[in-house]
Coordinates of C-alpha atoms and ligand atoms in Angstrom, one line a residue:
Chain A
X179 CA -13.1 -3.3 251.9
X180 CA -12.6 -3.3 255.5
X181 CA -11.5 -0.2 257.5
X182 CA -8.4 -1.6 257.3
X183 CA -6.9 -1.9 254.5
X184 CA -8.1 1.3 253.6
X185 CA -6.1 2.6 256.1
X186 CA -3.3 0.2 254.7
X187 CA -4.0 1.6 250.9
X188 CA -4.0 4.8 252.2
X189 CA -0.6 4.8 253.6
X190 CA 1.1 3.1 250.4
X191 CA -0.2 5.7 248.3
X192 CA 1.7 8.6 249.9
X193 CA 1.0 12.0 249.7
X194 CA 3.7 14.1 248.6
X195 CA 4.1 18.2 248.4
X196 CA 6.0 20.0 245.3
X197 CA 7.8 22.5 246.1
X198 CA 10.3 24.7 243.4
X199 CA 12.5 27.3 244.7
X200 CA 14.9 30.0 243.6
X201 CA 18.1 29.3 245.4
X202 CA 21.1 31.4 245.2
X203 CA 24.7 30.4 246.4
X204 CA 26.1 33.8 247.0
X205 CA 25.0 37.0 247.2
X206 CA 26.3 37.8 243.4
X207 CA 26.3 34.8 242.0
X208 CA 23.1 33.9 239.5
X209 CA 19.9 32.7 240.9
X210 CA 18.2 29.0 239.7
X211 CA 15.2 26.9 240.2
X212 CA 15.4 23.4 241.8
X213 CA 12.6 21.3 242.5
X214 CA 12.2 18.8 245.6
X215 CA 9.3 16.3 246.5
X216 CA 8.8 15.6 250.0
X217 CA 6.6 13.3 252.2
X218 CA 3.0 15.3 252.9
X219 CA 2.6 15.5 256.9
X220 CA -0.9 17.0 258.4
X221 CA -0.4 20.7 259.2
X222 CA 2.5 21.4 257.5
X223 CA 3.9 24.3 257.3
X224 CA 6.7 26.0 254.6
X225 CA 8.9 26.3 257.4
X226 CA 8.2 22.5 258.3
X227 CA 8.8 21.8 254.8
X228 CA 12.3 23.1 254.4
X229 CA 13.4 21.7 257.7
X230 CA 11.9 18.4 256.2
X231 CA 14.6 19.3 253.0
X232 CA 17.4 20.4 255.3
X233 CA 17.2 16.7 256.8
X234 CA 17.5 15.2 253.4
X235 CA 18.6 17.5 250.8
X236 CA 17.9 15.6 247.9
X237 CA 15.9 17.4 245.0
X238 CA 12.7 15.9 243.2
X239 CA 15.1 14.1 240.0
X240 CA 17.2 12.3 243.2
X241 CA 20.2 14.2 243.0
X242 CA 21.7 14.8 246.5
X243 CA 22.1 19.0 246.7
X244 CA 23.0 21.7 249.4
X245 CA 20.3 22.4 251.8
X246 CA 18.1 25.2 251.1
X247 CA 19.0 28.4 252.9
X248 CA 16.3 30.6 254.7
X249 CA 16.0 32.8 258.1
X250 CA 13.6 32.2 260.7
X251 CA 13.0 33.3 264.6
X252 CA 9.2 33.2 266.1
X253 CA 7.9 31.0 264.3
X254 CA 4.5 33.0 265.2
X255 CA 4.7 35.4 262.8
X256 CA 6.3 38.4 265.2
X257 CA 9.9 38.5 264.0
X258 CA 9.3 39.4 260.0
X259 CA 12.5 36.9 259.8
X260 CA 11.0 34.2 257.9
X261 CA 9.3 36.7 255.2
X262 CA 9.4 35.4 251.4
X263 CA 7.5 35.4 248.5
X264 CA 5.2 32.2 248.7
X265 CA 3.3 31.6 244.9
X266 CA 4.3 35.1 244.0
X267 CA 3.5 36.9 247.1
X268 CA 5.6 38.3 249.8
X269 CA 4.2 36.7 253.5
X270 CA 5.9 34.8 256.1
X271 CA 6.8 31.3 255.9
X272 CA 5.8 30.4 259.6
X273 CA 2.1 31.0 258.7
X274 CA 1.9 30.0 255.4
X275 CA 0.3 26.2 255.6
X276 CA 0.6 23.9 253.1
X277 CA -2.9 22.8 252.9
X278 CA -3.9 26.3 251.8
X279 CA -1.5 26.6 249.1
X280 CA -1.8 25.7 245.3
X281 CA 1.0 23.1 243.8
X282 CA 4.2 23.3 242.9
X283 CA 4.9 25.7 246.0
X284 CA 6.9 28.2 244.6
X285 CA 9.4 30.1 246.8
X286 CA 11.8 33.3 246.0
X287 CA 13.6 35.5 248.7
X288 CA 12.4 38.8 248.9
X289 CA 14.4 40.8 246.2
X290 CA 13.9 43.9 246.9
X291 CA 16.4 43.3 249.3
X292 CA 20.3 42.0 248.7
X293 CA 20.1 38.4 248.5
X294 CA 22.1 36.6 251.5
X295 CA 21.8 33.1 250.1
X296 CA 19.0 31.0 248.6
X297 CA 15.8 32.5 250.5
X298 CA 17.7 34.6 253.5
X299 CA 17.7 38.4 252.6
X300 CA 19.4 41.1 254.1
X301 CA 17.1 43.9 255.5
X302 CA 19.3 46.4 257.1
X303 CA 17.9 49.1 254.9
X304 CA 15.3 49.0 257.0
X305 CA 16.9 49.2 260.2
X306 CA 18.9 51.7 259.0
X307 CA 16.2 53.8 257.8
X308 CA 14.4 53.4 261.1
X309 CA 17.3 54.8 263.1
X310 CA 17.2 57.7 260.2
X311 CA 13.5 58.9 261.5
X312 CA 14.4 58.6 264.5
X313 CA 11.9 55.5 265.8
X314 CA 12.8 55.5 269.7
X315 CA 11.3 58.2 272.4
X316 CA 14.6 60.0 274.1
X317 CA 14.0 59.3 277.8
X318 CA 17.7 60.4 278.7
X319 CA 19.3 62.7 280.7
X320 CA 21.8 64.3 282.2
X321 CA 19.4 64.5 285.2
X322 CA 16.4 62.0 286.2
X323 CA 13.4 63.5 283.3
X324 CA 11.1 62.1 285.7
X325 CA 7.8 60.9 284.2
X326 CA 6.6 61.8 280.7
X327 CA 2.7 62.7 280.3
X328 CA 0.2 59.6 280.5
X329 CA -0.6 58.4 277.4
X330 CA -4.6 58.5 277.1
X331 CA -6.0 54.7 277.3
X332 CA -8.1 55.0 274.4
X333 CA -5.1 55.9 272.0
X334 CA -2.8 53.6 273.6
X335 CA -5.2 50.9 272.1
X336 CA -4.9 52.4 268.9
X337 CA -0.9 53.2 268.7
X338 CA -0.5 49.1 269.8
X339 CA -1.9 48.6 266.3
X340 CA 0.9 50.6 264.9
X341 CA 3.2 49.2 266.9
X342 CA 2.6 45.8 265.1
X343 CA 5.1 46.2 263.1
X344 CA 7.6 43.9 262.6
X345 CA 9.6 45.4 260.1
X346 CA 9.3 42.5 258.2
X347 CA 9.5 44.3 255.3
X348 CA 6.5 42.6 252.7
X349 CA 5.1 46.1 252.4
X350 CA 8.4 47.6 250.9
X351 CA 8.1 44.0 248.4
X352 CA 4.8 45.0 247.7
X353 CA 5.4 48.2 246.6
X354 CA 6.1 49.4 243.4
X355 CA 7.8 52.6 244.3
X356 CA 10.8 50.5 246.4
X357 CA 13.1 49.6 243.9
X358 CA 16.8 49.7 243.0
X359 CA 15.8 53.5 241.2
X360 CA 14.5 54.8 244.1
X361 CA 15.4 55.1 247.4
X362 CA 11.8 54.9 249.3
X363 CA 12.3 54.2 252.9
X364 CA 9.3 52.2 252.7
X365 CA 5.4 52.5 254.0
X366 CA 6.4 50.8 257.4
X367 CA 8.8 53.6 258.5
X368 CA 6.3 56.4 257.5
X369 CA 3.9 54.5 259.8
X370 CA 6.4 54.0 262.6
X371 CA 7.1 58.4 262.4
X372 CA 3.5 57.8 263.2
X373 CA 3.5 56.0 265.7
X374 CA 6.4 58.0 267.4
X375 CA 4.6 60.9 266.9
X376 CA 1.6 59.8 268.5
X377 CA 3.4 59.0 272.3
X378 CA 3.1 62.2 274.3
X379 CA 6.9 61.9 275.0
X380 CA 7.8 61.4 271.7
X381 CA 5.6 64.5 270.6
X382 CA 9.0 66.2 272.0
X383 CA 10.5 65.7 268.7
X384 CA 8.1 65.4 266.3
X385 CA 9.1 68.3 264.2
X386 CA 12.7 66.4 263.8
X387 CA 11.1 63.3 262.8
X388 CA 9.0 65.1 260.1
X389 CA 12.1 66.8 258.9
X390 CA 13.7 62.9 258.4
X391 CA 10.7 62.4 256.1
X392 CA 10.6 65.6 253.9
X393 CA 14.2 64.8 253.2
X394 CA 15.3 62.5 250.4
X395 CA 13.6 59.1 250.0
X396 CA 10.7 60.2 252.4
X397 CA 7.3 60.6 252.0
X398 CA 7.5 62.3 249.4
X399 CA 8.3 59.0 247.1
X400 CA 4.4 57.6 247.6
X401 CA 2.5 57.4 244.6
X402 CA -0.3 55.6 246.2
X403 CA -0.6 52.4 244.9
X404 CA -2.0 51.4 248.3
X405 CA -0.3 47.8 247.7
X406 CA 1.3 48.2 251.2
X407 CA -1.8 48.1 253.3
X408 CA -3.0 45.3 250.8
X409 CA 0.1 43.0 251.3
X410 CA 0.3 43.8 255.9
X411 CA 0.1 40.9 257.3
X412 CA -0.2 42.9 260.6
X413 CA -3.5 44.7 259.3
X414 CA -1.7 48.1 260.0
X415 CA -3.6 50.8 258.7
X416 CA -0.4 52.1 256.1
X417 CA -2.2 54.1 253.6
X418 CA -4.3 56.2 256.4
X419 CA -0.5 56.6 258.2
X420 CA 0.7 57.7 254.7
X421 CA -2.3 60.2 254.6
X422 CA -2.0 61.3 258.4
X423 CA 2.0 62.4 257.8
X424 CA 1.1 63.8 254.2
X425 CA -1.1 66.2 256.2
X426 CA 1.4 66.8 259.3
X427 CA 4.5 67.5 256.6
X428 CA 2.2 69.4 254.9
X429 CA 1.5 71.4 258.1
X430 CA 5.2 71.6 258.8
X431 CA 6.3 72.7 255.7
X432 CA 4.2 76.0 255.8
X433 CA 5.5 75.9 259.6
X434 CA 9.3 76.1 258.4
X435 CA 8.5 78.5 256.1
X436 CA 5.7 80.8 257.0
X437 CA 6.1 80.0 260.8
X438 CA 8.4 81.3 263.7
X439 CA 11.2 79.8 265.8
X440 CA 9.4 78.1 268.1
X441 CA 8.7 74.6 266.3
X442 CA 7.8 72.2 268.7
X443 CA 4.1 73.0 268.5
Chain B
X200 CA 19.0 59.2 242.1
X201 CA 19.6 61.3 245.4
X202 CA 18.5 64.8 246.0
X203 CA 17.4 66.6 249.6
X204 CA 14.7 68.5 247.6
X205 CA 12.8 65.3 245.8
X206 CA 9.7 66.3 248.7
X207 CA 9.3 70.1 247.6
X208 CA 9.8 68.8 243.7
X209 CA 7.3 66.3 244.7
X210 CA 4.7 68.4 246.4
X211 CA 5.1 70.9 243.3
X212 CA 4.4 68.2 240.9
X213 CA 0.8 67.2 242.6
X214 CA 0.0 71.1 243.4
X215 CA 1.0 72.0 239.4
X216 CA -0.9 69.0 238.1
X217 CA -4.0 70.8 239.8
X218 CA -3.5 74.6 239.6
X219 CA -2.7 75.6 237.2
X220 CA -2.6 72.7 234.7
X221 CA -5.7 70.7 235.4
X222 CA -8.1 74.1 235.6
X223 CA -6.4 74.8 232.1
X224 CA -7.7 71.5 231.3
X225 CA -11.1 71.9 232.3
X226 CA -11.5 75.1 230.5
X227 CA -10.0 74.1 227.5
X228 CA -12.6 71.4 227.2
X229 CA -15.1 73.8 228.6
X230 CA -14.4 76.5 225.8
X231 CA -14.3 73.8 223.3
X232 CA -17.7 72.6 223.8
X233 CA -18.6 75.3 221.9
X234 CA -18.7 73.5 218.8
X235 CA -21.2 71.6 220.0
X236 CA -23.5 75.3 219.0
X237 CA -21.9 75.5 215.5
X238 CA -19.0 76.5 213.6
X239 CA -19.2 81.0 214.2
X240 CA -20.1 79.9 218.6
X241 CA -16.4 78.0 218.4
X242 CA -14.6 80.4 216.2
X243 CA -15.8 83.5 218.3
X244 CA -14.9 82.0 221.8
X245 CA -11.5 80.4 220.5
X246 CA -10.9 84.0 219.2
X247 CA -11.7 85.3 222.4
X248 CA -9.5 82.6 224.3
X249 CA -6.4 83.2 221.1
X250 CA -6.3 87.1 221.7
X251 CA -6.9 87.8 225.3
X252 CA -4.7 90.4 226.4
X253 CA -0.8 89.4 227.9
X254 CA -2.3 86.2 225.9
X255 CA 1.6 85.0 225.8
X256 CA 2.7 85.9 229.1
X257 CA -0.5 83.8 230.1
X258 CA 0.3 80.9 228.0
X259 CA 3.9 80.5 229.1
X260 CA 2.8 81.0 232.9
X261 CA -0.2 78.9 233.1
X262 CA 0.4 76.5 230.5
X263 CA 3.7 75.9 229.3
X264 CA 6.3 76.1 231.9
X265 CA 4.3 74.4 234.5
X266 CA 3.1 71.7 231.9
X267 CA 6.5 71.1 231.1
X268 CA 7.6 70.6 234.9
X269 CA 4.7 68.5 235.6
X270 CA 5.1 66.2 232.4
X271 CA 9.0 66.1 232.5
X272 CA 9.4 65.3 235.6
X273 CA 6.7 63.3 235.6
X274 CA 8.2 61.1 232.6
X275 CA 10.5 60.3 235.4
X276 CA 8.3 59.7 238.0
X277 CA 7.2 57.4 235.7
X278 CA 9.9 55.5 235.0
X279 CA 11.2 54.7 238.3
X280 CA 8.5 52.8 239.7
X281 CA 8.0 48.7 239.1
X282 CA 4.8 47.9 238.6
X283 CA 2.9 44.9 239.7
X284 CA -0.6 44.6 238.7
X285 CA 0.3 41.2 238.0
X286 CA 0.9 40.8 241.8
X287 CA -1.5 42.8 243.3
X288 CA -4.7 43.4 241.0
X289 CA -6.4 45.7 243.2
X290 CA -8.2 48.7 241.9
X291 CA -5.6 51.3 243.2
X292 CA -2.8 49.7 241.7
X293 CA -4.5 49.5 238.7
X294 CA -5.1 53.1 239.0
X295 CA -1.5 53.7 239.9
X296 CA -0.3 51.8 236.9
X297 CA -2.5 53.8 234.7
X298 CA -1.8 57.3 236.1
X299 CA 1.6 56.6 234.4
X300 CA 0.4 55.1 231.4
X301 CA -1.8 58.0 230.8
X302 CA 0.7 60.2 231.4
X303 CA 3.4 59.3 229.1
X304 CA 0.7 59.3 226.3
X305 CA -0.3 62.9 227.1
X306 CA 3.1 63.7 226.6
X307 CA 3.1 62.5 223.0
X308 CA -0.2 63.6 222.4
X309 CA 0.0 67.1 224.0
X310 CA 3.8 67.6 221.7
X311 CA 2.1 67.2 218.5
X312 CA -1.4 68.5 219.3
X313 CA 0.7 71.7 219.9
X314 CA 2.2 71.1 217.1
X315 CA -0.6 70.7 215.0
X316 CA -2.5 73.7 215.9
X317 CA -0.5 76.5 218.7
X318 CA 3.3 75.9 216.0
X319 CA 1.0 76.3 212.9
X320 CA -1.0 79.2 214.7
X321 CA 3.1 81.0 215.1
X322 CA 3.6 80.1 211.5
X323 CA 0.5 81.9 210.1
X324 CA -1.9 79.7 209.5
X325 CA -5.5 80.3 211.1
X326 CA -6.2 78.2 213.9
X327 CA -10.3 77.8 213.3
X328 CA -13.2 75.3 213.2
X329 CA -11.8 74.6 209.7
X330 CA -8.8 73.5 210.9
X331 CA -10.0 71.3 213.5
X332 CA -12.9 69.5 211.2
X333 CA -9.9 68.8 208.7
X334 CA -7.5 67.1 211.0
X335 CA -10.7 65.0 212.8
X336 CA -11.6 64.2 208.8
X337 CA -8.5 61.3 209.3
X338 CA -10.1 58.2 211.1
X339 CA -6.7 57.6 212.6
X340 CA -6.4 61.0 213.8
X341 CA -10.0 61.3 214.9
X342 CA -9.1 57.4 217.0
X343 CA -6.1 59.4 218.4
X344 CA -7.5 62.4 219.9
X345 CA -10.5 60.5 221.5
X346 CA -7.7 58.5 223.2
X347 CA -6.2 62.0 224.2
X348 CA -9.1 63.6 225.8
X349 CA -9.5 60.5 227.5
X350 CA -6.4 60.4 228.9
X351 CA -6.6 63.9 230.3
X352 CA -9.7 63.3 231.7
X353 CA -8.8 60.3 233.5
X354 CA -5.1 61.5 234.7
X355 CA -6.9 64.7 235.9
X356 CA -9.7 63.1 237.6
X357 CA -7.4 60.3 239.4
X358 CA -4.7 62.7 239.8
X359 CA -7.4 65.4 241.8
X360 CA -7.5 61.9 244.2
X361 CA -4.0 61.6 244.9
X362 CA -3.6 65.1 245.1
X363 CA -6.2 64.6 248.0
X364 CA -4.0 62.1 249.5
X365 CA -0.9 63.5 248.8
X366 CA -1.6 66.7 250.9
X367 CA -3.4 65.2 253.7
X368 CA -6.8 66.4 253.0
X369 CA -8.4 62.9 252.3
X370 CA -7.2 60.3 255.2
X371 CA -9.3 58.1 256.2
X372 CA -10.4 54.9 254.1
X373 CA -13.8 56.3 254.2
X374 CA -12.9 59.5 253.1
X375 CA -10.6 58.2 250.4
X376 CA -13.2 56.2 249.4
X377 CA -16.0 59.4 248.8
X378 CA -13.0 60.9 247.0
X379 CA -12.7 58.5 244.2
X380 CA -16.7 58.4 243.9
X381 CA -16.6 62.6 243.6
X382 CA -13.3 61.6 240.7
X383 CA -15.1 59.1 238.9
X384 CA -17.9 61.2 238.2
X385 CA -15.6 64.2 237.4
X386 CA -13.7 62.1 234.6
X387 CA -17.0 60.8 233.5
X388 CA -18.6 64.6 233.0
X389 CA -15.4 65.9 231.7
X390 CA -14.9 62.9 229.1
X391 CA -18.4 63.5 228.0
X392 CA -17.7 67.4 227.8
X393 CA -14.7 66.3 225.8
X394 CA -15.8 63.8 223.6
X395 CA -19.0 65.8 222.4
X396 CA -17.1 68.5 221.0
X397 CA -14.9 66.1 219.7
X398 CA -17.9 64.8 217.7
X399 CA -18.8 68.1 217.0
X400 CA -16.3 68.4 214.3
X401 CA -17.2 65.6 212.4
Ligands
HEM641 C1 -3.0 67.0 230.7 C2 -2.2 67.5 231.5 C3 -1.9 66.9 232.9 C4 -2.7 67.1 234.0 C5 -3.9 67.9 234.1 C6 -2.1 66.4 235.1 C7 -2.5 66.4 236.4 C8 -2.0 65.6 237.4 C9 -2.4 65.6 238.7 C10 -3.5 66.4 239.3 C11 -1.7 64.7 239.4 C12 -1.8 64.3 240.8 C13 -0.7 64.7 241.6 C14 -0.6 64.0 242.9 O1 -0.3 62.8 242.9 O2 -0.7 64.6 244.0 C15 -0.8 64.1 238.5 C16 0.1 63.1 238.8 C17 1.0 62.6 237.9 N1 1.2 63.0 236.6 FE1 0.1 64.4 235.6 N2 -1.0 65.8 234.6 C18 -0.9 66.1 233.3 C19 0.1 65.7 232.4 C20 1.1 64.7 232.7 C21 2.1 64.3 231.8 C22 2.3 64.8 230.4 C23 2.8 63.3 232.5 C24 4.0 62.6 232.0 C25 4.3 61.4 232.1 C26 2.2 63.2 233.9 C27 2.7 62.3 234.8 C28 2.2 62.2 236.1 C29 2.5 61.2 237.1 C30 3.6 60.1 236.9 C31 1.8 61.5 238.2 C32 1.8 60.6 239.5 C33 2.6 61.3 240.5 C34 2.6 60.5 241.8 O3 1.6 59.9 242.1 O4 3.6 60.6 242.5 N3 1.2 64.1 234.0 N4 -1.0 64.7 237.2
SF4_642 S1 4.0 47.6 258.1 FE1 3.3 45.4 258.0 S2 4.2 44.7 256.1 FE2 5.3 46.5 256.6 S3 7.1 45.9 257.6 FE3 5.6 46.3 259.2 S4 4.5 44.4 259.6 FE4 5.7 44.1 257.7
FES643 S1 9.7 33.2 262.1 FE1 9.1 35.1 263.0 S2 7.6 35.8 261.7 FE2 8.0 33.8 260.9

């Protein structure tokens, strides 16, 4: 056989990719599978994928359909936007290749938050919880504050790890104590009281932050399943965040009670 | 569910499930490996532990009331989580998973150990080595408080790791990681502890 028609038999025989997803129409309506086939490309990607079925929205038995729904930003795996659950686990679909994933690729929004439509989910509880603990450093005045302490270089290097996050919200999937019967803000936010913690100006408030997370649906809702650092695709250190604000509420708690007026430090 | 005290409930969940619950525990097995030395050793030091003075006041205080708290609200700690070994097989989750499993059992088992023996004790009937060899004399029953011991020793011993956790005192991967060697050799002595005087009656 000569180079090529090998090339030639190659090309006939064409590669295809199976894909079966959990689509949705509206946000209460019931959720179904539907199958599609599509051409195999080199370095594929999920997100190549589904803009390959957006272009032809045609499932695997032929039947024209609507195109599949999802969100999407980056595409480098910075925004958390494009976060689903890829062959049972929650990642992004930006770096989730084809050519490292087992067949039928099986895709389902994240549902530990409200489904939008087909694989777009709405996470506003997280951005709502982060402007509950308080995740910014007040730099306002009614005068110029001037400059805030320096940071020292060596933790700077450390909080940019924290700071990571992307609030994509795979840790919250991933663990079993964020459900529709609790109402667990989540390992990322515990981290990011962390983080907030850690900046010499946002030391300023670290007792009020604290307080955010002894309240209801705080800290106090880990049970340590350690899934979160697990699941990161970020590599943030949760669980040792989790253990670091166990031991500073635990420190603040004896403060309220035990301590004086003065709470700052 | 939405309460602004779930993180003091919480905290006195972990604290009660050490002090004083799990030290009751540990003794209770402790005092009961006297059977291992013969029937008079365990009738003399559970007629000791049954008639030490304020012996009710002690029993509602350090057993009862803050057993109750721990287990009860501990049914619904329970209860409210979704697990996912399925998902994520990872030894912690697995621990996780079990913590709870354990602890739903201990409630059954704990309600008619009590039941068997403490009730029995209020109705009259001695509480002795007698009593104990009779009930372990059922293979079912014998099966069933092996499975008991077990899972007091286990929720104890994991528990005494997430209490670490829990309050801060173990942070660091490393450090978390010593702490579940240290545990697994506690549930390992105290199953052992257990089991033998288990045996001990039969
Ligand atoms: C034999 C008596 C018991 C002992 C010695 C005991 C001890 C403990 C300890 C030390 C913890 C760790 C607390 C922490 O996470 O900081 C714990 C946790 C737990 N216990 Fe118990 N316990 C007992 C009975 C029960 C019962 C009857 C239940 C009922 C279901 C229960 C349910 C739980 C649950 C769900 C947790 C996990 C809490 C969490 O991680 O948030 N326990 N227990
Ligand atoms: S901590 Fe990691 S998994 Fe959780 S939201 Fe942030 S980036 Fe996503
Ligand atoms: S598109 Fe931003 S993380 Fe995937």
């Amino acid at each position: 056989m000569s180079e090529q028609t090998t090339a030639v038999k190659e090309a006939t025989a064409k590669k295809t990719v199976r894909f079966e997803i959990q689509r949705q129409d509206t946000p209460d309506s019931n959720p179904y599978w539907e199958s599609f086939e599509i051409d195999y490309r080199p370095n594929m990607n999920v997100i190549s994928a589904l803009m390959e079925i957006r272009r032809n929205p045609v499932n695997a038995e032929g039947k024209k359909t609507t195109p599949v729904n999802w969100d999407m930003n980056c595409l480098e795996e910075v925004c958390g936007a494009c976060s689903m659950v890829i062959n049972g686990r929650p990642r992004q679909s930006c770096t989730a290749l084809v050519d490292q994933l087992t067949q039928p690729i099986r895709l389902e929004p994240m549902r530990t938050f409200p489904v939008v439509r087909d694989l777009v989910v709405d996470r506003e509880f997280m951005f709502d919880s982060l402007k509950r603990v308080k995740a910014w450093i007040p730099i306002d005045g009614t005068y110029d504050l001037g400059e805030g302490p320096r940071m020292p270089e060596r933790k700077r290097q450390w909080a940019y790890e924290l700071s990571k996050c992307m609030t994509c919200g795979v840790c919250l999937e991933a663990c079993p104590n964020v459900n529709d019967k609790t109402n667990f803000i989540g390992p990322a936010l515990i981290s990011q009281v962390r983080l907030f913690n850690s900046h010499p100006t946002g030391a300023m408030n670290r007792d009020e932050r604290l307080e955010t997370i002894m309240a209801d649906g705080g800290i106090g809702e880990c049970g340590n399943s350690q899934n979160c650092v697990v699941a990161c695709p970020k590599g943030i250190p949760l669980t040792t965040s989790i253990a670091a604000m166990n031991r500073a509420t635990t420190v603040q708690m004896f403060k309220n009670f035990f301590g004086s007026d003065h709470m700052v430090d | 569910m939405s309460r602004e005290s779930d993180f003091y409930l919480r905290r006195l969940h972990s604290l009660l499930g050490i002090i004083p619950v799990g030290l009751f525990v540990t003794q209770h097995l402790v005092v009961n490996h006297f059977a291992t030395r013969g029937e008079e050793a365990f009738n003399n030091a559970s007629n000791f532990m049954g008639n030490l003075p304020f012996v009710l006041f002690l029993e509602w205080f350090i057993i009862y009331i803050p057993l109750m708290f721990h287990a009860f609200y501990g049914v619904y700690i329970a209860f409210t989580a979704k697990n996912n070994v399925q998902r994520y097989g990872t030894f912690r989750n697995w621990m996780f998973l079990l913590q709870r499993v354990t602890g739903v059992f201990l409630v059954i088992f704990i309600a008619w150990h009590l039941y068997e023996t403490r009730i029995q004790k209020a109705l009259g009937t001695e509480v002795d080595f007698d009593m104990m060899a009779n009930i372990l004399d059922n293979p079912f029953m014998l099966v069933f408080y092996i499975l008991g011991v077990l899972s007091a020793t286990f929720h104890l011993a994991n528990g005494l790791w997430s209490f670490c956790v829990t309050w801060g005192i173990a942070q660091s991967p490393r450090s978390q990681t010593i702490v579940s060697y240290i545990t697994i050799i506690a549930f390992l002595a105290l199953s052992v502890i257990g089991v033998q005087a288990i045996f001990a009656f039969v």
